[in-house]
PDB file of C-alpha atoms in Angstrom:
ATOM      1  CA  MET A   1     122.684  98.344 104.904  1.00 92.00           C
ATOM      2  CA  ALA A   2     121.106  99.803 101.786  1.00 94.00           C
ATOM      3  CA  THR A   3     121.267 103.377 100.495  1.00 97.00           C
ATOM      4  CA  TYR A   4     118.937 104.969  97.941  1.00 96.00           C
ATOM      5  CA  PRO A   5     119.712 108.347  96.371  1.00 98.00           C
ATOM      6  CA  PRO A   6     117.041 111.068  96.544  1.00 98.00           C
ATOM      7  CA  GLY A   7     113.855 110.148  94.663  1.00 94.00           C
ATOM      8  CA  VAL A   8     114.992 106.617  93.721  1.00 97.00           C
ATOM      9  CA  GLY A   9     112.738 103.579  94.110  1.00 95.00           C
ATOM     10  CA  LEU A  10     112.331  99.955  93.107  1.00 94.00           C
ATOM     11  CA  PRO A  11     110.120  98.529  90.367  1.00 95.00           C
ATOM     12  CA  VAL A  12     107.141  96.382  91.374  1.00 96.00           C
ATOM     13  CA  HIS A  13     108.516  93.274  93.088  1.00 93.00           C
ATOM     14  CA  HIS A  14     107.905  90.695  95.806  1.00 91.00           C
ATOM     15  CA  HIS A  15     109.932  89.001  98.511  1.00 89.00           C
ATOM     16  CA  PRO A  16     109.994  85.195  98.926  1.00 89.00           C
ATOM     17  CA  SER A  17     110.281  85.574 102.704  1.00 88.00           C
ATOM     18  CA  VAL A  18     109.459  88.057 105.453  1.00 90.00           C
ATOM     19  CA  GLY A  19     111.974  90.883 105.887  1.00 92.00           C
ATOM     20  CA  PHE A  20     112.728  93.331 108.667  1.00 96.00           C
ATOM     21  CA  ASN A  21     113.660  96.954 107.898  1.00 96.00           C
ATOM     22  CA  TYR A  22     114.969  99.726 110.145  1.00 98.00           C
ATOM     23  CA  ILE A  23     115.239 103.281 108.800  1.00 98.00           C
ATOM     24  CA  LEU A  24     118.535 104.953 109.750  1.00 98.00           C
ATOM     25  CA  GLU A  25     118.191 108.181 107.746  1.00 98.00           C
ATOM     26  CA  GLY A  26     115.695 109.686 105.343  1.00 97.00           C
ATOM     27  CA  ILE A  27     112.085 108.996 104.398  1.00 98.00           C
ATOM     28  CA  ALA A  28     110.825 105.746 102.870  1.00 98.00           C
ATOM     29  CA  GLU A  29     107.445 105.140 101.245  1.00 98.00           C
ATOM     30  CA  SER A  30     106.123 101.610 100.886  1.00 98.00           C
ATOM     31  CA  GLN A  31     102.904 100.166  99.496  1.00 98.00           C
ATOM     32  CA  TYR A  32     101.617  96.640  99.056  1.00 97.00           C
ATOM     33  CA  VAL A  33      98.700  95.752  96.794  1.00 95.00           C
ATOM     34  CA  ASP A  34      95.298  96.788  98.233  1.00 96.00           C
ATOM     35  CA  GLU A  35      96.956  98.839 101.005  1.00 97.00           C
ATOM     36  CA  PRO A  36      97.653 102.567 101.459  1.00 98.00           C
ATOM     37  CA  ILE A  37     101.104 104.095 101.002  1.00 98.00           C
ATOM     38  CA  LEU A  38     102.941 104.080 104.332  1.00 98.00           C
ATOM     39  CA  THR A  39     105.697 106.538 105.258  1.00 99.00           C
ATOM     40  CA  PHE A  40     108.651 105.614 107.480  1.00 99.00           C
ATOM     41  CA  ARG A  41     111.269 107.948 108.959  1.00 98.00           C
ATOM     42  CA  ALA A  42     114.536 107.549 110.875  1.00 98.00           C
ATOM     43  CA  GLY A  43     113.941 105.330 113.902  1.00 98.00           C
ATOM     44  CA  ASP A  44     110.941 103.533 112.353  1.00 99.00           C
ATOM     45  CA  SER A  45     110.929  99.826 111.613  1.00 98.00           C
ATOM     46  CA  TYR A  46     108.572  97.683 109.580  1.00 95.00           C
ATOM     47  CA  GLN A  47     108.194  94.198 108.215  1.00 94.00           C
ATOM     48  CA  ASP A  48     108.128  93.276 104.530  1.00 93.00           C
ATOM     49  CA  LYS A  49     105.485  90.719 103.596  1.00 93.00           C
ATOM     50  CA  ALA A  50     106.340  87.403 101.997  1.00 91.00           C
ATOM     51  CA  ASN A  51     104.948  86.683  98.522  1.00 91.00           C
ATOM     52  CA  ALA A  52     102.870  89.878  98.351  1.00 94.00           C
ATOM     53  CA  GLN A  53     103.143  92.304  95.449  1.00 95.00           C
ATOM     54  CA  HIS A  54     105.215  95.258  96.674  1.00 95.00           C
ATOM     55  CA  LEU A  55     103.989  98.094  94.452  1.00 97.00           C
ATOM     56  CA  ILE A  56     106.080 100.954  95.864  1.00 97.00           C
ATOM     57  CA  PHE A  57     109.326 101.202  97.767  1.00 96.00           C
ATOM     58  CA  ARG A  58     111.113 104.493  97.315  1.00 98.00           C
ATOM     59  CA  ASN A  59     113.103 107.289  98.868  1.00 98.00           C
ATOM     60  CA  ALA A  60     110.462 109.987  99.266  1.00 98.00           C
ATOM     61  CA  ASP A  61     113.048 112.695  99.979  1.00 96.00           C
ATOM     62  CA  ARG A  62     114.125 114.719  96.921  1.00 95.00           C
ATOM     63  CA  ILE A  63     117.284 116.052  98.634  1.00 97.00           C
ATOM     64  CA  ASN A  64     118.680 113.480 101.089  1.00 97.00           C
ATOM     65  CA  PRO A  65     119.562 109.789 100.711  1.00 98.00           C
ATOM     66  CA  LEU A  66     117.574 107.009 102.367  1.00 98.00           C
ATOM     67  CA  LYS A  67     119.667 104.640 104.496  1.00 98.00           C
ATOM     68  CA  TYR A  68     118.202 101.549 106.115  1.00 97.00           C
ATOM     69  CA  LEU A  69     119.087  98.157 107.529  1.00 97.00           C
ATOM     70  CA  ILE A  70     117.368  95.203 105.916  1.00 93.00           C
ATOM     71  CA  THR A  71     117.372  91.569 107.050  1.00 91.00           C
ATOM     72  CA  TYR A  72     115.874  88.512 105.344  1.00 84.00           C
ATOM     73  CA  THR A  73     116.086  84.793 105.938  1.00 83.00           C
ATOM     74  CA  THR A  74     116.169  82.924 102.640  1.00 80.00           C
ATOM     75  CA  GLN A  75     117.368  79.566 101.457  1.00 81.00           C
ATOM     76  CA  LYS A  76     120.940  79.454 100.227  1.00 85.00           C
ATOM     77  CA  GLY A  77     121.156  80.855  96.714  1.00 83.00           C
ATOM     78  CA  GLN A  78     117.631  82.308  96.774  1.00 78.00           C
ATOM     79  CA  PRO A  79     117.298  86.077  96.161  1.00 79.00           C
ATOM     80  CA  PHE A  80     115.508  88.238  98.731  1.00 74.00           C
ATOM     81  CA  LEU A  81     113.802  90.342  96.035  1.00 72.00           C
ATOM     82  CA  MET A  82     112.119  89.153  92.843  1.00 83.00           C
ATOM     83  CA  VAL A  83     110.943  91.339  89.969  1.00 87.00           C
ATOM     84  CA  PRO A  84     108.092  89.813  87.943  1.00 78.00           C
TER      85      PRO A  84
END
């Protein structure tokens, strides 16, 4: 499980493998290159793309934390998130 404080996000990054996310609480915004910003709320799930530039992932709520489950399959010792 991951938790992001209000308004916090990640820098531009990519994932070496596909990931599955399930939003437990809060509001997440996500955007991949050449795609619109998508908004996810509690109960929503989505799939992270492998080897695609992930421009935005952030807690869109300025008051409440974002809590979500995240699952990746990677090779032993390989990170699930890479910052250029």
